[in-house]
CSV table of C-alpha atoms in Angstrom, one decimal:
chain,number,residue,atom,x,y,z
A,996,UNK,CA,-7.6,92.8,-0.4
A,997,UNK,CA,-9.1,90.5,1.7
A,998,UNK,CA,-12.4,89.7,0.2
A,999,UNK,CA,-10.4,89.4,-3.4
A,1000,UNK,CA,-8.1,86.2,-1.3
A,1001,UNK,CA,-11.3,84.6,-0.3
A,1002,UNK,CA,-12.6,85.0,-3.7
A,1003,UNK,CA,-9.9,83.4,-5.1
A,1004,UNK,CA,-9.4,80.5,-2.8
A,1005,UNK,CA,-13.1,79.6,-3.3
A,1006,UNK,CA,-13.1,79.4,-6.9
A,1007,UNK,CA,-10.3,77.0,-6.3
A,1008,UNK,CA,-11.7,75.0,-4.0
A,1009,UNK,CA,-14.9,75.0,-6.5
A,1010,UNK,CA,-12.9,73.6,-9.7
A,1011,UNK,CA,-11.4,70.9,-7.1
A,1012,UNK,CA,-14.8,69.9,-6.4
A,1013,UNK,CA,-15.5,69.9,-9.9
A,1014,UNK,CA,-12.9,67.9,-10.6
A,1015,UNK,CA,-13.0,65.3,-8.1
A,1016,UNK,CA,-16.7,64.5,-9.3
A,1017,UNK,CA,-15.7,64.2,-13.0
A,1018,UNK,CA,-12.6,62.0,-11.7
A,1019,UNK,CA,-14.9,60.0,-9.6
A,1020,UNK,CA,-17.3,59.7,-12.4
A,1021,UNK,CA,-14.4,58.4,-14.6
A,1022,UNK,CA,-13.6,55.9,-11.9
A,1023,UNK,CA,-16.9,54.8,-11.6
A,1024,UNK,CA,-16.9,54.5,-15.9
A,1025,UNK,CA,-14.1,52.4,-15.9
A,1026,UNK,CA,-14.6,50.1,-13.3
A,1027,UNK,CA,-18.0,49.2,-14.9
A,1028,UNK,CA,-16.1,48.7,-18.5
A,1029,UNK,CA,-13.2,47.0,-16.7
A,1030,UNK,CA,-15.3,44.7,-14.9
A,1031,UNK,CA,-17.5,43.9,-18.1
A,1032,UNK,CA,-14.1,43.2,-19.8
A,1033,UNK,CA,-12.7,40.9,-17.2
A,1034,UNK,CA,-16.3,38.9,-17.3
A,1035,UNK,CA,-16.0,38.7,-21.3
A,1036,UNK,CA,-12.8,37.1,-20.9
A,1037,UNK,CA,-12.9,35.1,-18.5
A,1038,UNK,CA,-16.8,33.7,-20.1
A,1039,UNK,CA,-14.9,32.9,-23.1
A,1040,UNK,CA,-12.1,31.7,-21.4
A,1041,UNK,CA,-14.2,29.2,-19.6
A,1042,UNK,CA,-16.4,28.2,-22.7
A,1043,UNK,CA,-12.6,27.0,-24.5
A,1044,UNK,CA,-11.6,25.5,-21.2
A,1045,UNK,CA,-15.1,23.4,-21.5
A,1046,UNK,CA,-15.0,22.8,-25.1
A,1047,UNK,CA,-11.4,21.2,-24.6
A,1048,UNK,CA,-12.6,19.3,-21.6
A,1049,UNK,CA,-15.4,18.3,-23.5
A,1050,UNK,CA,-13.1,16.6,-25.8
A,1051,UNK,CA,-10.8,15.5,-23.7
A,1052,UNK,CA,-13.4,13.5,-21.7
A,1053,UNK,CA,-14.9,12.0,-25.5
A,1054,UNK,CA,-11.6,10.4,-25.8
A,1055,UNK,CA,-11.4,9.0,-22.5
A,1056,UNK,CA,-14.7,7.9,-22.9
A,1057,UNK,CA,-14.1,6.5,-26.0
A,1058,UNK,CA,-14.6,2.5,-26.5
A,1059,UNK,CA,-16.2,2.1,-22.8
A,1060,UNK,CA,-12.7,4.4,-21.6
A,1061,UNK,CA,-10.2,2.1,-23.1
A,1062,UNK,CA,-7.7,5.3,-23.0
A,1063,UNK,CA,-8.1,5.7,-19.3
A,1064,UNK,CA,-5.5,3.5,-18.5
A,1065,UNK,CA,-3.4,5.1,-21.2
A,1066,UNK,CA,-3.8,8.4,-19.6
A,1067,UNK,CA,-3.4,7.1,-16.2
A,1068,UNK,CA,-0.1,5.8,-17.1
A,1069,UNK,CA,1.4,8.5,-18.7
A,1070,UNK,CA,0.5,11.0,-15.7
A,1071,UNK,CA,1.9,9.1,-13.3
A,1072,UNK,CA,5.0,9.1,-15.3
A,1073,UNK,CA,4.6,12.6,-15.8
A,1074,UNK,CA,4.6,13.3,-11.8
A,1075,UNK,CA,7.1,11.2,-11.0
A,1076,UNK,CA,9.6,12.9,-13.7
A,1077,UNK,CA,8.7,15.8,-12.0
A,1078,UNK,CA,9.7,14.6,-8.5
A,1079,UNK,CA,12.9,13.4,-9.6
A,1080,UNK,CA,13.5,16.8,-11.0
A,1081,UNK,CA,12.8,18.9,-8.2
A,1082,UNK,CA,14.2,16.6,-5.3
A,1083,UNK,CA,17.2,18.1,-5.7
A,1084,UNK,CA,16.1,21.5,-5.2
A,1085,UNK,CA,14.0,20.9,-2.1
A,1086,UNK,CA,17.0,18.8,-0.7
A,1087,UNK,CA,18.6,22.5,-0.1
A,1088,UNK,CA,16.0,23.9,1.0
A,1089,UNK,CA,17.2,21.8,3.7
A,1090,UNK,CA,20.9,21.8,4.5
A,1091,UNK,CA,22.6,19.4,6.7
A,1092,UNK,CA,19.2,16.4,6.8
A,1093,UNK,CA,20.6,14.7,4.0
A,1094,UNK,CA,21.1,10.4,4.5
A,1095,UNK,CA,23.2,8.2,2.5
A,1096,UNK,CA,21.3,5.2,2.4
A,1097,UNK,CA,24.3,3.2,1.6
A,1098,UNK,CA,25.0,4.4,5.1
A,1099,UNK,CA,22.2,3.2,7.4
A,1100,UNK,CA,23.0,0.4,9.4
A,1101,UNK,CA,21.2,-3.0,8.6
A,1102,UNK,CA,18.6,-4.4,11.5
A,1103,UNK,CA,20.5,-6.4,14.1
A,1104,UNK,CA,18.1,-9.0,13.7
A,1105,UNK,CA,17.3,-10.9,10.7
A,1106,UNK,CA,14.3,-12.9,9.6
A,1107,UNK,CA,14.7,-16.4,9.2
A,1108,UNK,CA,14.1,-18.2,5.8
A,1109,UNK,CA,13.3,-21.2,7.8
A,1110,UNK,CA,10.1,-22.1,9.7
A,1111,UNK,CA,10.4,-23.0,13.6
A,1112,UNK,CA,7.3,-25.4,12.6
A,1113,UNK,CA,8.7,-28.5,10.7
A,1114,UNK,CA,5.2,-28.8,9.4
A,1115,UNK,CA,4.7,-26.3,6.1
A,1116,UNK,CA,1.8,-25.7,3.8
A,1117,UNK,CA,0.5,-23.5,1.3
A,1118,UNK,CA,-1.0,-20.4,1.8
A,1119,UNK,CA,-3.5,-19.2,-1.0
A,1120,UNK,CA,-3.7,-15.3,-0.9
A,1121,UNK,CA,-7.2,-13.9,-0.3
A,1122,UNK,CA,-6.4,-11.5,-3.4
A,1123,UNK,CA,-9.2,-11.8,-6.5
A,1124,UNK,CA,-7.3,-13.6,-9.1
A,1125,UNK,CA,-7.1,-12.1,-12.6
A,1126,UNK,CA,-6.2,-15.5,-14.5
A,1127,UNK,CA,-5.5,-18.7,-14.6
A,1128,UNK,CA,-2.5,-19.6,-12.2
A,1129,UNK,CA,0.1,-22.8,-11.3
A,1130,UNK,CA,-0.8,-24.6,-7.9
A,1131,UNK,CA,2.1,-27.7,-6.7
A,1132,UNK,CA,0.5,-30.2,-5.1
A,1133,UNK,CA,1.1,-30.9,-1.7
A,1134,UNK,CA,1.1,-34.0,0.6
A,1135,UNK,CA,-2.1,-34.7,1.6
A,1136,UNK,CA,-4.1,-33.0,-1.6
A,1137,UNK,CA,-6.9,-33.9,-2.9
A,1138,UNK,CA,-9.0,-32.8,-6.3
A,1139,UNK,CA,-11.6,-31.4,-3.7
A,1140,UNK,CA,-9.2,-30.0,-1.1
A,1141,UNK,CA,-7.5,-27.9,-4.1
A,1142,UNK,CA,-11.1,-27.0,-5.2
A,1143,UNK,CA,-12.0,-26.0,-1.8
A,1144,UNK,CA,-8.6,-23.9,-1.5
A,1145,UNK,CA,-9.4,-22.2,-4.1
A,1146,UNK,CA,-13.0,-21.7,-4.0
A,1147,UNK,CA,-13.9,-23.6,-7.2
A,1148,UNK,CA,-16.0,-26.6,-8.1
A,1149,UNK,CA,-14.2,-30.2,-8.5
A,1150,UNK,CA,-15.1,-30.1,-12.3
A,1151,UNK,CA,-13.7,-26.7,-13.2
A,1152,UNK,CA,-10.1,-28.5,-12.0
A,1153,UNK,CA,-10.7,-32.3,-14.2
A,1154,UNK,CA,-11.7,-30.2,-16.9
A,1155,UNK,CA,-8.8,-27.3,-17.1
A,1156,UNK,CA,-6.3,-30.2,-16.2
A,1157,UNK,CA,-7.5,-33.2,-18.5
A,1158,UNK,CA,-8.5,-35.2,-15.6
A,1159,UNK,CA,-11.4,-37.7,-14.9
A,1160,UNK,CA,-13.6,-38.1,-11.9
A,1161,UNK,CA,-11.4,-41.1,-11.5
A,1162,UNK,CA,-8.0,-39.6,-11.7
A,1163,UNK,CA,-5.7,-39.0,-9.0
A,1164,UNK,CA,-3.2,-36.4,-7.9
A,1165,UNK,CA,0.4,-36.4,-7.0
A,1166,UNK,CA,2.8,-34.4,-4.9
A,1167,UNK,CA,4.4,-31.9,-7.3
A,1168,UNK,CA,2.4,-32.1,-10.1
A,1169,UNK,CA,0.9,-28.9,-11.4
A,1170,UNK,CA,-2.5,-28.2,-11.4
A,1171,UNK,CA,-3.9,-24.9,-13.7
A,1172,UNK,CA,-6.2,-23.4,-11.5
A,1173,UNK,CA,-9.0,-20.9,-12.7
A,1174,UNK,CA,-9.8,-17.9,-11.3
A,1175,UNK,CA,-14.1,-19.0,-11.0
A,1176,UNK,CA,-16.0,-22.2,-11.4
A,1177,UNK,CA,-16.3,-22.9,-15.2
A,1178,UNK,CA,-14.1,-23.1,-18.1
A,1179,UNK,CA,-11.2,-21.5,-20.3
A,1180,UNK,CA,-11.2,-21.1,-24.3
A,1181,UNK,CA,-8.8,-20.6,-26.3
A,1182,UNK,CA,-10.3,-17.7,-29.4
A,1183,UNK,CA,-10.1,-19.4,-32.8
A,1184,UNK,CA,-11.0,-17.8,-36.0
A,1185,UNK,CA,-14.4,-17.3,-36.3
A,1186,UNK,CA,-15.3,-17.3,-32.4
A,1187,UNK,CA,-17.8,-14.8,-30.9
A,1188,UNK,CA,-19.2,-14.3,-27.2
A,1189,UNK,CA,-22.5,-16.0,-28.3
A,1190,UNK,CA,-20.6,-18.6,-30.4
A,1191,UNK,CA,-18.1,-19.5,-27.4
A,1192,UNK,CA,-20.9,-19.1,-24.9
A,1193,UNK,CA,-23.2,-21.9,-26.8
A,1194,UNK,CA,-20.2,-24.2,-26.7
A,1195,UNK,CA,-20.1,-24.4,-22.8
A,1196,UNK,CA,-23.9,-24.0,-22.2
A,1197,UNK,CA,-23.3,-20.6,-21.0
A,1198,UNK,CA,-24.8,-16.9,-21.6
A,1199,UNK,CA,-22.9,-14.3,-23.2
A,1200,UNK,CA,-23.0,-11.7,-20.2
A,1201,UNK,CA,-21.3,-13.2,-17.8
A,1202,UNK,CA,-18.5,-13.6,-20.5
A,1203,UNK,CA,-18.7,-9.9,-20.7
A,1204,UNK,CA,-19.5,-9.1,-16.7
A,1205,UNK,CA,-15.9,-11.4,-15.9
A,1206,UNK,CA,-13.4,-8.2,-15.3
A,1207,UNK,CA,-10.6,-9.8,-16.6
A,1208,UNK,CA,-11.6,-10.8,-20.0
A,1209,UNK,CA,-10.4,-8.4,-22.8
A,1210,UNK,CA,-12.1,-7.1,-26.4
A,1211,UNK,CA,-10.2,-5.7,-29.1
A,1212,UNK,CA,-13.3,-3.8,-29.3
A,1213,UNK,CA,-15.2,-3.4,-26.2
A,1214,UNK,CA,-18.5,-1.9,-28.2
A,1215,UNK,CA,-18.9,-5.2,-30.2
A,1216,UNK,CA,-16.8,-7.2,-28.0
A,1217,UNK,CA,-14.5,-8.7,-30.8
A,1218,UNK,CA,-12.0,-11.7,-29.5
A,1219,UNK,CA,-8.4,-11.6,-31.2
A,1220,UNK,CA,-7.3,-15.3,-32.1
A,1221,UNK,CA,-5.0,-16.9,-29.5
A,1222,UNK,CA,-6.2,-15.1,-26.7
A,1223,UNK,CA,-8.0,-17.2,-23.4
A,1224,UNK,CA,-11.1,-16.4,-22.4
A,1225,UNK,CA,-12.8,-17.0,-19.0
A,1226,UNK,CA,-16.3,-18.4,-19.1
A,1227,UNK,CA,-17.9,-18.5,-15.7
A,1228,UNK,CA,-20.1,-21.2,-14.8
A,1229,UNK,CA,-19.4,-23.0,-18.4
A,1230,UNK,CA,-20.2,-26.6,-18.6
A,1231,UNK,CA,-17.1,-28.7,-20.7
A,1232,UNK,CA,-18.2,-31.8,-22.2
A,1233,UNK,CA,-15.5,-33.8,-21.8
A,1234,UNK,CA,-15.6,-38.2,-21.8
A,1235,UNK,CA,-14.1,-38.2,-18.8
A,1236,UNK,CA,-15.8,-36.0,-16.9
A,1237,UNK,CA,-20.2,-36.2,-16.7
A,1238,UNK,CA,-21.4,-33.2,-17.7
A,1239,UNK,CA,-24.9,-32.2,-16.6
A,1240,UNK,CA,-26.8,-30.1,-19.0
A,1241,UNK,CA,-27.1,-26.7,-16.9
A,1242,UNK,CA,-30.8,-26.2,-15.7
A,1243,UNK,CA,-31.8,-22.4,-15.9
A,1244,UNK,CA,-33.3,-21.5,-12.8
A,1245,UNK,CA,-36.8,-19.5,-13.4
A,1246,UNK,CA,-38.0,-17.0,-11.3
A,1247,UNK,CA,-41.7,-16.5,-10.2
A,1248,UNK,CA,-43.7,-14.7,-11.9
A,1249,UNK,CA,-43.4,-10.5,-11.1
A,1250,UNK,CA,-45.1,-9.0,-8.8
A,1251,UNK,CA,-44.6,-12.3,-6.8
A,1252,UNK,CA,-44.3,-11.1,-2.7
A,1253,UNK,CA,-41.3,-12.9,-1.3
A,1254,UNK,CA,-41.5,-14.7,2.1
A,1255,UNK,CA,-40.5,-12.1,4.4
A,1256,UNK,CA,-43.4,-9.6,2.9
A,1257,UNK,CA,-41.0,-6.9,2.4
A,1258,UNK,CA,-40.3,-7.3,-1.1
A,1259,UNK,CA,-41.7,-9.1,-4.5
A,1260,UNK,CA,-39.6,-10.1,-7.7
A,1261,UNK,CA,-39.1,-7.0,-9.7
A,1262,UNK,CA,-39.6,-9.6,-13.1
A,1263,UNK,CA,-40.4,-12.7,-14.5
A,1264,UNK,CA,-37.8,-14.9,-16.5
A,1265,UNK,CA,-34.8,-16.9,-16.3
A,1266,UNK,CA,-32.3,-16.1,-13.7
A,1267,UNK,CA,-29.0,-16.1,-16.4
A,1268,UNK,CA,-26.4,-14.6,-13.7
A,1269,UNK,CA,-26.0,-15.1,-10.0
A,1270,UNK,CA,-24.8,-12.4,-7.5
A,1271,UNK,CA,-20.7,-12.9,-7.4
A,1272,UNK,CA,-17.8,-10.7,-6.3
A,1273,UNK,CA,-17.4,-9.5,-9.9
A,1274,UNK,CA,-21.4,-9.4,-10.6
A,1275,UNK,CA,-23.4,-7.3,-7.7
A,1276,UNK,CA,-26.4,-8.5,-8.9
A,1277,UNK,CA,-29.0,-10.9,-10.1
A,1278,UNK,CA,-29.6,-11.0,-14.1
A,1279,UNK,CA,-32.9,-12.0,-15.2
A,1280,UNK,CA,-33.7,-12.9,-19.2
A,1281,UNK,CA,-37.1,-13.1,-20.7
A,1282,UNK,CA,-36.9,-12.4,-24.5
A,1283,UNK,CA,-40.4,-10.7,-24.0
A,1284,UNK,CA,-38.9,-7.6,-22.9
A,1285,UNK,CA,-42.2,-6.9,-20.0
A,1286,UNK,CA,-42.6,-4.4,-17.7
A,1287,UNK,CA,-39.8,-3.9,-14.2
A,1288,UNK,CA,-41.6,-3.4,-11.5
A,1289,UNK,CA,-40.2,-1.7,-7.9
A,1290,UNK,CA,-39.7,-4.2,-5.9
A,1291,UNK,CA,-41.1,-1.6,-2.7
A,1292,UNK,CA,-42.3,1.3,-2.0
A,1293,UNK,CA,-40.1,4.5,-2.1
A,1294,UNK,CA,-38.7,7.6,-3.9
A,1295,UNK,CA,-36.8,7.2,-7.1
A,1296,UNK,CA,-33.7,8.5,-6.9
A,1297,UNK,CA,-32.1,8.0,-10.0
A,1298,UNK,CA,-34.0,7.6,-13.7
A,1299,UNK,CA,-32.3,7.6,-16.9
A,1300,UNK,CA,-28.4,7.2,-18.2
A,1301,UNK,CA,-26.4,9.5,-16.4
A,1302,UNK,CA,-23.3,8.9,-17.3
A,1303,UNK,CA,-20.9,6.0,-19.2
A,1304,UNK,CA,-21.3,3.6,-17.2
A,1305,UNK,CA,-22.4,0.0,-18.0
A,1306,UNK,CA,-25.5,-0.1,-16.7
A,1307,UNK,CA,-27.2,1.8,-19.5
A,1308,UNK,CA,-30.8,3.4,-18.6
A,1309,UNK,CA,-31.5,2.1,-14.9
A,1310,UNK,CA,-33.7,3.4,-12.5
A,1311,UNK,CA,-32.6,3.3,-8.3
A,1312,UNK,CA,-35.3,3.3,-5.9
A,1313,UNK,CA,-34.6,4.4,-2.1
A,1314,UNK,CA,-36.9,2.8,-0.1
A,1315,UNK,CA,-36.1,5.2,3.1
A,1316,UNK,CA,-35.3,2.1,5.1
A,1317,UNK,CA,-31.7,1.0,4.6
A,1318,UNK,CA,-32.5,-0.2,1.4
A,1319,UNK,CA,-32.1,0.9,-2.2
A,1320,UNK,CA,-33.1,-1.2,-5.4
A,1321,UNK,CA,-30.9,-0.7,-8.7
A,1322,UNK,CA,-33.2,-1.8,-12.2
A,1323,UNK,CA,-30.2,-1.8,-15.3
A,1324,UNK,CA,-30.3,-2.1,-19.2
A,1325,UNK,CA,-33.6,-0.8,-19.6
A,1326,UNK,CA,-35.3,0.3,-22.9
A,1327,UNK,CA,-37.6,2.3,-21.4
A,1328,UNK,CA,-38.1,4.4,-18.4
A,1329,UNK,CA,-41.4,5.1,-17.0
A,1330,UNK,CA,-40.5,7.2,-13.9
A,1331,UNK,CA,-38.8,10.5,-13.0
A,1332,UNK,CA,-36.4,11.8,-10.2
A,1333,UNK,CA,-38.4,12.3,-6.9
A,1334,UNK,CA,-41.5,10.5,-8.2
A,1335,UNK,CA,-42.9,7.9,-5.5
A,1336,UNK,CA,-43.4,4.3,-6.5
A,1337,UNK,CA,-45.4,2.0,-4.7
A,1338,UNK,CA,-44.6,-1.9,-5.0
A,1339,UNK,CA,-45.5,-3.3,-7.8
A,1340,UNK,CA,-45.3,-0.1,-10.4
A,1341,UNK,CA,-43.9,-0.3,-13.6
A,1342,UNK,CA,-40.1,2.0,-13.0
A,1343,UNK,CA,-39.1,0.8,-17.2
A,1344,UNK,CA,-39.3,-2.1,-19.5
A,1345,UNK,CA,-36.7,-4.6,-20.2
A,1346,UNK,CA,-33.5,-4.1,-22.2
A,1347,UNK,CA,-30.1,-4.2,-23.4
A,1348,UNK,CA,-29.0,-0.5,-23.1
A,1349,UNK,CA,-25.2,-0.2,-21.7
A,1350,UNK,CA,-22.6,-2.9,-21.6
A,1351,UNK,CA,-25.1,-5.8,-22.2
A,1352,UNK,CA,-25.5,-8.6,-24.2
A,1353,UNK,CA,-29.3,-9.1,-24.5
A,1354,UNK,CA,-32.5,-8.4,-22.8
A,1355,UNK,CA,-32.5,-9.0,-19.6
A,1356,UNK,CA,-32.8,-7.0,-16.1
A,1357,UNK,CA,-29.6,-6.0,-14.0
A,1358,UNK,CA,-31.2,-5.9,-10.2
A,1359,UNK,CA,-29.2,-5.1,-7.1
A,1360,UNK,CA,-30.0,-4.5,-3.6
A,1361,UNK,CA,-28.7,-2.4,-1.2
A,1362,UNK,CA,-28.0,-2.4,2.0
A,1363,UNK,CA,-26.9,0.5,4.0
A,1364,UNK,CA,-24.8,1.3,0.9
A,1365,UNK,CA,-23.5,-2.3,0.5
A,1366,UNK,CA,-24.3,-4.6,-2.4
A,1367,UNK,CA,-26.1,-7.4,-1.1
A,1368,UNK,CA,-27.2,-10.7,-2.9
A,1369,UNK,CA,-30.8,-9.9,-4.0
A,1370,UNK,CA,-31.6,-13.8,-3.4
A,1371,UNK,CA,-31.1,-13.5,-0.1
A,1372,UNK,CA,-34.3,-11.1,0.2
A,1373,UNK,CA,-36.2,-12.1,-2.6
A,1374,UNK,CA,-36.7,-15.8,-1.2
């Protein structure tokens, strides 16, 4: 009777056993199929999710991003609809901390509108201006004072304001000041960059490089009639006012070593653009499209168009001493990521690739990640 209980409780326990390895087999089955599943899905998951993006970002991108500001807009929006609908709800989350604001007590003390000094005068904000704007003149003002104010030449006021180098200025009179040295236009029908550019002795990329001017179409750079355009460094020939035919500044030729040794001029050409708070660089032009050399030895770091940006194909050299050099609108590149340069090799051959106007080099220097004016190591 004995022996026949053991018998029986073993075959028991051997079809348990039994069963737990098919069981754990059919675990093991599925997990594998479920985990191939969940990877399937979520790799097609992801591929939409990029294909959407991808998209989304070739509208952005779109006319040099001219829906940015669009989308900007209307997110912004979109949060703060959101925060006005769930204020309420985290008010009580917190009972008892609400404030009337209509009930807080107004400061004791109150500013004066009145200055203890008897003696007042006008303070010009440090901010970049955007456009043309409305100065009073004050006792004591002068066409250069205002200029110097302002940071402007003495012509760029006679000649926005229909003054001569003879003319004088009166208290409360209104002077449009620009926000550079040079001239405003006024699009007519028929008026272009080049065209508009021409007519103040200008170039056509500093037209463009001014952030404040606007394009109906920022790939062409069309002008709608009636709008004012901002031409830096324009010369106005006006009868009242001498102008002096503008004298294009020529570099040396490249390969040239500057003073200090350290580096030489990256190209040969006319200097077309200076280095200004809107314009981190130098522009040189030579219709010859030549070589750009590096400017010193190091490592390039950057080679090719990696993104939308402006400066089209460009090449960024890190010289492993503080200082980087930036070569922009290139046609051709000659070097490669992690290639070393010496000074004097050909990194590309002059361009117009990106936001540019016509052939000519984009060159920055760096300096401990700041954008410095490349004349002041390149003389």
């Amino acid at each position: 009777m004995r022996k026949k209980r053991y018998l029986f409780v073993f075959s028991v326990l051997n079809i348990s056993k039994k069963n737990l390895i098919i069981l754990g087999r059919d675990l093991r089955e599925f997990s594998v199929e479920f985990s191939q599943f969940l990877i399937k899905h979520v790799n097609l998951s992801f591929i939409k999710f990029e294909s959407v993006k991808g998209i989304f970002v070739a509208v952005l991108y779109k006319k040099r991003g001219k829906h940015t500001r669009a989308f900007m807009h209307s997110g912004m929006a979109s949060l703060a609809m959101v925060g006005i609908m769930i204020a309420p709800v985290i008010a009580e989350e917190f009972p008892g901390t609400s404030v009337d604001p209509w009930g807080i007590p107004t400061a004791s003390t109150i500013l004066s509108a009145t200055s203890q000094d008897p003696a007042t005068g006008t303070l010009v904000s440090d901010k970049v201006r955007d456009g043309i704007i409305d100065y009073s003149v004050q006792d004591g003002d002068t066409v250069s004072s205002v200029a110097n104010k302002f940071g402007i030449d003495i012509n760029t006021i006679l000649w926005q304001n229909d003054l001569t180098s003879k003319s004088t200025i009166k208290p409360g009179q209104t002077l449009q000041i620009l926000p550079v040295s040079g001239v405003s236009h006024k699009v007519i029908k028929g008026d272009t960059i080049y065209s508009i550019a021409k007519k103040y002795d200008a170039d056509a990329q500093p037209i463009v490089n001014f952030p404040f001017n606007t394009f109906t179409n920022d790939e062409t750079f069309e002008l709608a009639i009636g709008q004012i355009i901002i031409v830096p460094e324009g010369i106005r020939k006006s009868s009242g006012v001498p102008a002096i035919p503008r004298i294009r500044q020529l570099t040396p030729d490249a390969g040239t070593v500057v003073a200090s040794g350290r580096f030489v001029w990256p190209a040969s050409g006319s200097i077309t653009q200076n280095f200004a708070w809107y314009h981190k660089g130098l522009d040189i032009a030579n219709r010859a499209a030549p070589n750009i050399l590096a400017a010193d030895a190091g490592v390039v770091v950057v080679a090719g168009w990696p993104d939308s940006y402006g400066y089209g194909n460009r090449v960024v050299v890190d010289h492993q001493n503080g200082y980087k050099t930036l070569y922009a609108h290139l046609s051709q590149i000659f070097v490669q990521v992690g290639q070393r340069v010496n000074t004097g090799d050909a990194v590309g051959r002059m361009g117009s690739t990106g936001r540019s106007t016509g052939t000519h080099l984009h060159f920055e220097v760096i300096q401990s990640g700041v954008q410095i004016n490349p004349l002041n190591v390149l003389r």
